[in-house]
Coordinates of C-alpha atoms in Angstrom, one line a residue:
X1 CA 20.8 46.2 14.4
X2 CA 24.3 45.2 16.2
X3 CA 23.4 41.3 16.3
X4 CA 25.4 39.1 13.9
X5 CA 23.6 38.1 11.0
X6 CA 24.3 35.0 9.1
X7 CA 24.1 35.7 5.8
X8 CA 24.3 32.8 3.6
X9 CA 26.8 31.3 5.6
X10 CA 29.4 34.0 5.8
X11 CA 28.9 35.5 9.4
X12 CA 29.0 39.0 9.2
X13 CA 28.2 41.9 12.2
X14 CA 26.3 44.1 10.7
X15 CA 27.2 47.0 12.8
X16 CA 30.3 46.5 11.5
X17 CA 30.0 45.4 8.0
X18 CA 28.1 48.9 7.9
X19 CA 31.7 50.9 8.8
X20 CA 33.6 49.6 6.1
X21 CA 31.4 49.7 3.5
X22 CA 30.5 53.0 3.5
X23 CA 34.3 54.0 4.6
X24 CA 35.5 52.0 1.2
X25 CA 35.1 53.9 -2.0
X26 CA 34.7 52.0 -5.3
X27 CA 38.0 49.9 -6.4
X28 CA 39.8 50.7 -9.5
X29 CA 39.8 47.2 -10.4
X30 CA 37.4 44.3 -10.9
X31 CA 38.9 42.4 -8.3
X32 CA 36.6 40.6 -5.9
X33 CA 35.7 41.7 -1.7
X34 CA 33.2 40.0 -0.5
X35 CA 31.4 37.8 -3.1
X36 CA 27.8 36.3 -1.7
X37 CA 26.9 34.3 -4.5
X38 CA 27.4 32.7 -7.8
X39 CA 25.0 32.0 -11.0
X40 CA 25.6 30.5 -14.0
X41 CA 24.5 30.7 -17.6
X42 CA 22.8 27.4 -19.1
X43 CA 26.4 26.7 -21.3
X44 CA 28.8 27.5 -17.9
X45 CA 31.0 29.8 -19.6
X46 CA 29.5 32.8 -17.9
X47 CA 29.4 33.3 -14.4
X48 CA 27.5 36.2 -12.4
X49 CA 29.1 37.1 -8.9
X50 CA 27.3 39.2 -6.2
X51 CA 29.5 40.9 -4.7
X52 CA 28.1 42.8 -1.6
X53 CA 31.0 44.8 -0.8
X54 CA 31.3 46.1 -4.5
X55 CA 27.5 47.0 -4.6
X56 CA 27.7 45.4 -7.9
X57 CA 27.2 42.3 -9.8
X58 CA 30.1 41.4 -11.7
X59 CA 30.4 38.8 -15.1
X60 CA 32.9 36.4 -15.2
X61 CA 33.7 34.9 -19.3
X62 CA 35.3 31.7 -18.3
X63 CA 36.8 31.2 -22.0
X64 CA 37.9 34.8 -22.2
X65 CA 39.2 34.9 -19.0
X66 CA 37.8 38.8 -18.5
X67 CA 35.5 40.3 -15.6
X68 CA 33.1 42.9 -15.9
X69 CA 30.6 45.1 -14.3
X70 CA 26.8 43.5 -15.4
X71 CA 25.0 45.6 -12.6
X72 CA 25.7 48.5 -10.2
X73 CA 27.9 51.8 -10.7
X74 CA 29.9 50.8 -7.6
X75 CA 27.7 53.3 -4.8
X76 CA 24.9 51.9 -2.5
X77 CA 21.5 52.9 -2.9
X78 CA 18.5 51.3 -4.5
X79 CA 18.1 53.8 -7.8
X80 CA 18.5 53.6 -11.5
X81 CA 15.0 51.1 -12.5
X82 CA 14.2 51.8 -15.8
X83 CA 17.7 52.4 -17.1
X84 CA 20.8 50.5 -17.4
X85 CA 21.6 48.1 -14.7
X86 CA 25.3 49.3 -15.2
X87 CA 24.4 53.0 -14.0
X88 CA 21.7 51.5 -10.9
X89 CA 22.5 51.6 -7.6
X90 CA 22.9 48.7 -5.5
X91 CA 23.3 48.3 -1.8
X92 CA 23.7 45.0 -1.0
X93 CA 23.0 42.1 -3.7
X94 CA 22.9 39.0 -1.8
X95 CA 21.6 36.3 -4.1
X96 CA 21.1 35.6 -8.1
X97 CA 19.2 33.5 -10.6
X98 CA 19.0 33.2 -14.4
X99 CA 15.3 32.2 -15.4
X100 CA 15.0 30.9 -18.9
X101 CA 15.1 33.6 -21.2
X102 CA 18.1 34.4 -19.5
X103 CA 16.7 37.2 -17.2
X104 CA 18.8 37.9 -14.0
X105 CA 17.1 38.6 -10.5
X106 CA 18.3 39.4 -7.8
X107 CA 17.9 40.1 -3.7
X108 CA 19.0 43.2 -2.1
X109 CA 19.2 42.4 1.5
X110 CA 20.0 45.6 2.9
X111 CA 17.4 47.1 1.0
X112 CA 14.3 44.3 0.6
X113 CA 14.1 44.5 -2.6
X114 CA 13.8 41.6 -5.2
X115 CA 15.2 43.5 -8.7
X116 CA 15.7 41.9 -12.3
X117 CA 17.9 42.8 -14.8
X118 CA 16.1 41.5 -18.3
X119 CA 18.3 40.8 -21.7
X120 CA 18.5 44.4 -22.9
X121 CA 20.1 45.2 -19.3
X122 CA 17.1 47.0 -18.0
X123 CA 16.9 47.2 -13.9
X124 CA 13.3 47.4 -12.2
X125 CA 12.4 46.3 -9.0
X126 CA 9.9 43.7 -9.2
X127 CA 9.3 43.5 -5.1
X128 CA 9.6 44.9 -1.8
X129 CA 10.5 42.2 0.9
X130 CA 12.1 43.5 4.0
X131 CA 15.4 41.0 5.0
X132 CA 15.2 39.1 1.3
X133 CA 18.2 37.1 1.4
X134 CA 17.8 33.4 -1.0
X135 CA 15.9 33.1 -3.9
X136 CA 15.4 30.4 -6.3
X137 CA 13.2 29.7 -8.9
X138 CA 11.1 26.9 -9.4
X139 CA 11.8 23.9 -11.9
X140 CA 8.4 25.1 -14.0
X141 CA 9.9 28.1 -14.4
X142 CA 6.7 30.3 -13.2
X143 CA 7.6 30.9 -9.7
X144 CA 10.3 32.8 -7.5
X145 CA 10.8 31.6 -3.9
X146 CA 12.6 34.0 -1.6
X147 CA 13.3 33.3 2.0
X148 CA 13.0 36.4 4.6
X149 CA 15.6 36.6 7.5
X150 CA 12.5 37.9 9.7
X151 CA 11.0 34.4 9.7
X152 CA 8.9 34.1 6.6
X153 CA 9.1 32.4 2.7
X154 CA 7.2 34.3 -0.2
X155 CA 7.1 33.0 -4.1
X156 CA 6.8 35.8 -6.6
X157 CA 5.1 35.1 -9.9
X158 CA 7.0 35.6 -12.4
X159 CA 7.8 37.9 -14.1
X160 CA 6.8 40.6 -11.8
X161 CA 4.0 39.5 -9.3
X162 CA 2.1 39.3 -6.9
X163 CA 3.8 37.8 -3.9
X164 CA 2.4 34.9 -2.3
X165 CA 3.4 33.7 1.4
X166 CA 4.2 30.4 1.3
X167 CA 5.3 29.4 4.8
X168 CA 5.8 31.4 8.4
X169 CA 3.8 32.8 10.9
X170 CA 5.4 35.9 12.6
X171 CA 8.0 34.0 15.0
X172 CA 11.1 33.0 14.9
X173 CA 10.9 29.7 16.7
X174 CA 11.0 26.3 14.5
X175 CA 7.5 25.0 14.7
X176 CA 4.8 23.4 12.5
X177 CA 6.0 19.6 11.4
X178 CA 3.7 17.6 9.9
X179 CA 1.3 20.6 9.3
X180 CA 0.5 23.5 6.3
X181 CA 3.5 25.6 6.1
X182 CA 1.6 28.8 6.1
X183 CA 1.1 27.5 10.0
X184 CA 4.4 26.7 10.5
X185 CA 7.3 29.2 12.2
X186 CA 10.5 30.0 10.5
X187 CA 14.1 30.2 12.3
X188 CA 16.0 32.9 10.8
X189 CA 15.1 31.6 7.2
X190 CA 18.1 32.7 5.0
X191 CA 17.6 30.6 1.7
X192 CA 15.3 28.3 -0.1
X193 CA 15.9 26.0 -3.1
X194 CA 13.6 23.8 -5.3
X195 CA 14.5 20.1 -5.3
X196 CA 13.8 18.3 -9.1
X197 CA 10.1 17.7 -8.0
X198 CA 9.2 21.1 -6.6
X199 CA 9.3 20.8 -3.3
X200 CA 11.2 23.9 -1.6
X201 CA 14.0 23.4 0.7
X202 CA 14.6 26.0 3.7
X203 CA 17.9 26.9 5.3
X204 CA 18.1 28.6 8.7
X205 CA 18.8 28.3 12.1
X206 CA 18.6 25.1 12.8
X207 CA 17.9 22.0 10.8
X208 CA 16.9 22.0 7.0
X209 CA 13.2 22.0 6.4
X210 CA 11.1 21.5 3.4
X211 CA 7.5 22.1 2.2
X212 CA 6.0 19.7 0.2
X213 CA 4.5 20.9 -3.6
X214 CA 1.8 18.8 -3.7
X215 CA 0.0 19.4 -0.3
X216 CA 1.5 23.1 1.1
X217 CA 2.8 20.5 4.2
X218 CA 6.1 21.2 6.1
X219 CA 8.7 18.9 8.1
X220 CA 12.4 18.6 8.7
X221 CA 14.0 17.3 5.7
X222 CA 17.4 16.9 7.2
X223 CA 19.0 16.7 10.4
X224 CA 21.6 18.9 9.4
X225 CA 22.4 22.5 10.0
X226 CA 23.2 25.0 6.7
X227 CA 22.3 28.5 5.9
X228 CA 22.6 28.1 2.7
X229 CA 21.4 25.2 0.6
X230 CA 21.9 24.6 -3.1
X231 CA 20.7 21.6 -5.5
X232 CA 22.9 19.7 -6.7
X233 CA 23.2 16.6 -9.2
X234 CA 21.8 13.7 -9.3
X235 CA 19.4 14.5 -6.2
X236 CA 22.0 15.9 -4.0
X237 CA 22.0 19.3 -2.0
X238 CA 25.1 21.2 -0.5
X239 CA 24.8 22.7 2.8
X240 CA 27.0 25.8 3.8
X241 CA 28.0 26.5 7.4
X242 CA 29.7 29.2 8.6
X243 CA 31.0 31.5 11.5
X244 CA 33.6 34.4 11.5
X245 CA 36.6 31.4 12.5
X246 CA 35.6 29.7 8.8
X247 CA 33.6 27.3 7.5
X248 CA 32.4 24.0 5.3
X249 CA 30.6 23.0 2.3
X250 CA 29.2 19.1 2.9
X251 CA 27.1 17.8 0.3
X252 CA 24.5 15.5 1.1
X253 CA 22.1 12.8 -0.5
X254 CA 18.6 13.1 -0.9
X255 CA 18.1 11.8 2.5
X256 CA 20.3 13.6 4.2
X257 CA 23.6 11.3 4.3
X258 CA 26.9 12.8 4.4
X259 CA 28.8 12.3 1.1
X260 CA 31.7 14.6 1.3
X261 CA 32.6 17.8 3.4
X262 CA 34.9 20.7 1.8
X263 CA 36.9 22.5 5.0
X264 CA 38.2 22.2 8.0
X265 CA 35.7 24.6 9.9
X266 CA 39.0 27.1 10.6
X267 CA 40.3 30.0 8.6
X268 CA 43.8 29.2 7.7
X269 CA 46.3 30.5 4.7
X270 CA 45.8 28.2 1.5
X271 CA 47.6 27.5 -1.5
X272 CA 46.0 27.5 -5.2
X273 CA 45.9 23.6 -5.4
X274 CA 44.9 22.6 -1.8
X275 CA 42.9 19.0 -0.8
X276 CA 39.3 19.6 0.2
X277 CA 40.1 18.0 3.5
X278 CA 42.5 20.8 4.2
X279 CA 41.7 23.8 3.0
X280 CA 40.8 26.6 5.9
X281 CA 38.1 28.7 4.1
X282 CA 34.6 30.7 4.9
X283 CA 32.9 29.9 1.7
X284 CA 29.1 31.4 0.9
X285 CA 28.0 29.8 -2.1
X286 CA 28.6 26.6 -4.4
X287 CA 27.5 26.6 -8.3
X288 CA 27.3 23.5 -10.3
X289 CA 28.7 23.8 -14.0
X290 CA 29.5 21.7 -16.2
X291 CA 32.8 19.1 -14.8
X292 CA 32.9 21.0 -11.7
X293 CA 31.0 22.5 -9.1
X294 CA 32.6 26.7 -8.0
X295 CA 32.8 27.7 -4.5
X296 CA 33.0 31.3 -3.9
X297 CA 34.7 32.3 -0.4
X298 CA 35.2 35.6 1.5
X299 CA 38.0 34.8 4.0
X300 CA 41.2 34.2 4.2
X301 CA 40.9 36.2 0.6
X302 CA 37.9 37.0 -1.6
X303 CA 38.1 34.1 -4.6
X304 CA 35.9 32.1 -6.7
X305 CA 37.5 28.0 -6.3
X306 CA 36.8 24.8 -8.4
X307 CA 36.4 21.6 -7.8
X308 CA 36.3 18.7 -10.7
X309 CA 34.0 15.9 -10.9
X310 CA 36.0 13.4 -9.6
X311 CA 38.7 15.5 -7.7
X312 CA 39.8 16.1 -4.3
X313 CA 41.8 19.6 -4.8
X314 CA 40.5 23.2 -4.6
X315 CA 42.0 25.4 -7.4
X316 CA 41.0 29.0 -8.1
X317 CA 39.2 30.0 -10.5
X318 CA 38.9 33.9 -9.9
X319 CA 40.5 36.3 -7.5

């Protein structure tokens, strides 16, 4: 495949992606390349990076200030369920969740596999989903929703199975408002999240789209594009867009009005402490913790960023 995909947001040829990773051996360092997505623990002070460049999921201890390796041995592949996430193979980790007990899953794009990593640090693989990019799981805790780039949405039961299709029907053109999901098509779905009352919430191509818990009914629940979509506090939802000359974070209401939008839309060189109105980033995920929300970016320079409650300036958190 040479088209561009749009992975959460950050715009990457795939063609090319392809080159350099398997050109770059393993750093010597725990320093960040190209970080997809961020999770953190109930309390905030940990906070799991995917980082698909690395093959690895790393662990950030916000108090300690120390990163380490939680999953992956740093070479792409799909082996190692069974044993110790550390020693596993990973390809191409693309998105994470905690569940409540504190176990870790994870999508392997690259490969189409859904993996989970419980307490002890055990890796299995849990499902095979070809293009799984965004996961989330849902507020009863008994369901996993993961969005396929080819055009469909599954939920896995939890802990391990079966999959269920819960919206999509073979092509990739938007269709289906109004009517049962499972009717419906998908644009390029690339993640899903569930809003407080179960509904899920779709990004793709196009405009954000959500399927209703209580009657398996879809329709456009903003006018907005995002390929990523994240919930947020009190009933708000941030939307990442993105192309290879940068991108923005806007977060939204729970009708789709524009509160405030992070980035200018162009790659640019940034200072440490820069105002959200200025700073020239392509970010691909946003994490709400505790007094702040974290923004993880991949260009200009691989970095984790905060944002207080209440402020207007960027500062970075993890490099």
């Amino acid at each position: 495949m040479t088209r561009p995909i749009l992975i959460l947001g950050t715009a990457i040829v795939a063609a090319a992606w392809t080159a350099t990773a398997a050109s770059a051996p393993p750093a010597p360092k725990l320093k960040l390349k190209l970080p997809y997505d961020l999770e953190a623990s109930g309390s905030g002070r940990y906070v799991y990076i995917a980082d698909g460049l690395r093959h690895q999921i790393l662990r950030y201890d916000r108090k300690r200030h120390r990163t380490t390796v939680y999953a992956g041995n740093g070479r792409k592949g799909s082996s190692g369920d069974g044993g110790l996430a550390r020693r596993a193979r990973l390809t191409e980790p693309t998105e994470i969740v905690l569940d409540r007990s504190g176990n870790l899953y994870f999508s392997d794009v690259n490969q189409g596999r859904l993996r989970r990593i419980d307490r002890r640090g055990t890796i299995s693989t849990v499902a095979r989903l070809k293009a799984a990019a965004g996961i989330s799981i849902d507020p009863s805790g008994r369901y996993l929703a993961i969005a396929s780039i080819e055009g469909w949405v599954y939920r896995l039961a939890l802990p391990s199975g079966p999959l269920q299709r819960l919206a999509g029907n073979g092509t990739d053109k938007a269709s289906g408002d109004g009517g049962p999901a499972l009717e419906a098509g998908l644009s390029g779905p690339h993640d899903v999240t569930y809003d407080a009352d179960g509904n899920l919430l779709i990004a793709g191509y196009g405009n954000v789209r959500r399927i209703e818990a209580a009657t398996g009914r879809i329709d456009t629940a903003f006018e907005l594009p995002g390929f990523k979509i994240v919930a947020g506090a009190g009933g708000t939802f941030y939307l990442l867009n993105g192309d290879p000359n940068g991108g923005t974070v806007t977060q939204v209401d729970g009708a789709g009005k524009i509160l405030q939008r992070i980035g200018t839309g162009k790659i640019a060189r940034h200072s440490d402490r820069t105002p959200i109105g200025r700073v020239g980033f392509l970010p691909s995920d946003v994490e709400p913790v505790p007094g702040a929300i974290l923004i993880s970016e991949t260009r200009p320079v691989a970095a984790v960023r905060r944002l207080a409650t209440g402020s207007r300036t960027l500062t970075t958190l993890l490099r």
